[in-house]
């Protein structure tokens, strides 16, 4: 091992809320931080040095490399040229390959299968001719997803006929994946952090609920069998080793009625579903990523307590009742310093307690206050 000493500087590409929370974790461990981000109002600017420039600005990239002992990322869609430029000057974790895989659904699914992981049945759609017979082969109902730049439900369309599939593909106008509907009973996620030395740590298994393509709620522990827990963790280890990953990797998974586990998608970074680790006791996902890129000793970052996370989205008319939210038993409010915009993730509420019943009850109250309804 070659651990990064306190007083060293960790650089970030991207300055959103994930970079903000990563920088806060790094600072608490004695590291200095700096980030490159074009937005002058980036959330991370309140807690870290800001290089304001486009990701294609070589002078700014050179400055980031000069100031940093290691660089990590908070999001996938960074130009390859920027990553290659940085990697020639300073260690960058995760490596460019992991981001190339996660940016493209076609490459992602091929890589998952090469690593021995299971995915939902799918077809690659590059031309209208590729649609011929594809929907029928997938059971007559599917989701068309753009190969790149889709997130939080964007770049996706549910299709139930050949005509709908054709219209959706014509609207997108780019390479896509036609993915079969699967009868999942749970959506879960698992994370793995892996250091340059090869040592790795695993998260607990988190259960997720989405609303209109955006994560609404996460809760730990997930309501799944030990078999599912073992499979999810095995998938994480296999994929991290296949990619020779350094950093943190999140896998989003479907659980079928017979406990079969399918990989939905991956993200080589900290993830919305891992925010609950901030208050569940033990190591947060943010510290886990910092420990990994700094080559510090690894141990699992499964929360010590039952905990949950409910996203706070920007409002159009009615502002959240902040006093009511902070008054919920076990609640911890985290806001990102972002300007309000309807539907935008502006913060989250974590709930943690040694009694899982308290977590469930408090989570339902938070969902009612923030969304007006309660998930099962």
Coordinates of C-alpha atoms in Angstrom, one line a residue, residues 158-314:
X158 CA -41.9 2.5 -22.7
X159 CA -43.1 0.8 -25.9
X160 CA -45.9 -1.8 -26.3
X161 CA -46.1 -2.0 -30.1
X162 CA -43.8 -1.9 -33.1
X163 CA -45.2 1.5 -34.0
X164 CA -44.4 2.9 -30.6
X165 CA -40.9 1.5 -30.7
X166 CA -40.3 3.0 -34.1
X167 CA -41.6 6.4 -33.1
X168 CA -39.5 6.5 -30.0
X169 CA -36.4 5.5 -31.9
X170 CA -37.1 8.2 -34.5
X171 CA -37.5 10.7 -31.8
X172 CA -34.3 9.8 -30.0
X173 CA -32.3 9.5 -33.3
X174 CA -29.3 7.8 -31.7
X175 CA -28.1 4.3 -31.0
X176 CA -30.3 2.7 -28.4
X177 CA -31.0 -0.4 -26.4
X178 CA -34.4 -2.2 -26.4
X179 CA -34.7 -3.8 -23.0
X180 CA -37.4 -6.3 -21.9
X181 CA -39.7 -5.6 -19.0
X182 CA -38.8 -7.9 -16.1
X183 CA -41.2 -8.8 -13.3
X184 CA -38.9 -7.5 -10.5
X185 CA -40.2 -7.4 -6.9
X186 CA -37.4 -5.2 -5.6
X187 CA -34.9 -2.6 -6.9
X188 CA -31.7 -2.7 -4.8
X189 CA -28.2 -1.4 -5.0
X190 CA -24.7 -2.4 -3.7
X191 CA -21.4 -0.6 -3.8
X192 CA -17.8 -1.6 -3.7
X193 CA -14.7 0.5 -3.0
X194 CA -11.4 -0.7 -4.3
X195 CA -7.9 0.7 -3.6
X196 CA -4.8 0.7 -5.9
X197 CA -3.4 -2.0 -3.7
X198 CA -6.3 -4.3 -4.6
X199 CA -8.0 -4.3 -1.2
X200 CA -11.8 -3.7 -1.4
X201 CA -14.7 -3.0 0.9
X202 CA -18.5 -3.6 0.3
X203 CA -21.6 -1.7 1.3
X204 CA -24.8 -3.1 2.7
X205 CA -27.7 -3.9 0.4
X206 CA -30.0 -0.9 -0.1
X207 CA -33.6 -1.1 -1.3
X208 CA -34.8 1.7 -3.7
X209 CA -38.1 3.1 -4.9
X210 CA -38.3 5.3 -8.0
X211 CA -40.9 7.8 -9.0
X212 CA -41.1 8.9 -12.7
X213 CA -37.5 7.7 -13.2
X214 CA -36.1 9.6 -10.2
X215 CA -35.0 7.9 -7.0
X216 CA -37.6 8.7 -4.4
X217 CA -36.5 6.6 -1.4
X218 CA -33.8 4.3 -0.3
X219 CA -33.8 2.2 2.9
X220 CA -31.4 -0.2 4.7
X221 CA -31.5 -3.1 5.2
X222 CA -33.2 -4.2 2.0
X223 CA -36.1 -6.6 2.3
X224 CA -34.3 -9.5 0.5
X225 CA -33.0 -12.9 1.2
X226 CA -29.5 -13.8 2.2
X227 CA -29.2 -15.5 -1.2
X228 CA -29.8 -12.1 -2.9
X229 CA -27.4 -10.4 -0.6
X230 CA -24.7 -12.9 -1.5
X231 CA -25.4 -12.6 -5.2
X232 CA -25.3 -8.8 -5.2
X233 CA -22.0 -8.7 -3.4
X234 CA -20.6 -11.4 -5.7
X235 CA -21.6 -9.3 -8.7
X236 CA -19.9 -6.3 -7.2
X237 CA -16.6 -8.1 -6.6
X238 CA -16.7 -9.7 -10.1
X239 CA -17.3 -6.5 -11.9
X240 CA -14.7 -4.5 -9.9
X241 CA -12.1 -7.1 -10.6
X242 CA -13.1 -7.3 -14.3
X243 CA -12.6 -3.6 -14.7
X244 CA -9.5 -3.5 -12.4
X245 CA -11.4 -0.7 -10.7
X246 CA -9.8 1.8 -8.4
X247 CA -12.4 4.0 -6.7
X248 CA -16.0 3.3 -5.9
X249 CA -18.6 1.5 -8.1
X250 CA -22.4 1.3 -7.6
X251 CA -24.5 -1.4 -9.1
X252 CA -28.3 -1.0 -9.4
X253 CA -30.0 -4.3 -9.5
X254 CA -33.4 -6.0 -10.1
X255 CA -34.6 -8.8 -7.8
X256 CA -37.1 -11.3 -9.4
X257 CA -39.7 -13.4 -7.5
X258 CA -37.4 -16.4 -7.6
X259 CA -34.5 -14.4 -6.1
X260 CA -32.7 -14.1 -9.5
X261 CA -30.7 -10.9 -9.6
X262 CA -30.2 -8.9 -12.8
X263 CA -28.0 -5.8 -13.2
X264 CA -29.9 -2.7 -14.4
X265 CA -27.0 -0.2 -14.6
X266 CA -23.8 0.8 -13.0
X267 CA -22.1 4.0 -11.9
X268 CA -18.4 4.3 -11.1
X269 CA -18.9 6.8 -8.4
X270 CA -20.9 7.6 -5.2
X271 CA -24.6 7.4 -5.8
X272 CA -27.9 8.8 -4.6
X273 CA -28.9 5.5 -3.1
X274 CA -25.8 5.5 -0.9
X275 CA -26.5 8.9 0.8
X276 CA -28.1 7.1 3.8
X277 CA -24.6 5.9 4.8
X278 CA -23.9 9.5 6.0
X279 CA -26.0 8.9 9.1
X280 CA -26.2 5.2 9.5
X281 CA -23.0 4.9 11.6
X282 CA -19.7 3.6 10.2
X283 CA -18.1 4.8 7.0
X284 CA -20.2 6.9 4.5
X285 CA -20.0 6.1 0.8
X286 CA -18.1 9.4 0.5
X287 CA -15.4 8.4 2.9
X288 CA -15.3 5.0 1.2
X289 CA -14.4 6.6 -2.1
X290 CA -11.8 8.9 -0.6
X291 CA -10.3 6.0 1.3
X292 CA -10.1 4.0 -1.9
X293 CA -8.4 6.6 -4.1
X294 CA -6.1 7.5 -1.2
X295 CA -5.1 3.8 -0.9
X296 CA -6.0 3.7 2.8
X297 CA -7.0 0.5 4.6
X298 CA -10.4 -0.8 3.6
X299 CA -13.3 -2.2 5.6
X300 CA -17.0 -2.6 4.8
X301 CA -19.2 0.4 4.9
X302 CA -22.5 -1.2 5.8
X303 CA -24.5 1.0 8.2
X304 CA -24.6 0.0 11.9
X305 CA -28.2 1.1 12.2
X306 CA -31.4 0.9 10.1
X307 CA -31.6 4.0 8.0
X308 CA -33.3 5.6 5.0
X309 CA -33.0 8.5 2.6
X310 CA -35.8 10.5 1.0
X311 CA -34.9 12.9 -1.8
X312 CA -35.9 16.5 -1.6
X313 CA -36.9 17.8 -5.0
X314 CA -37.3 21.5 -6.1

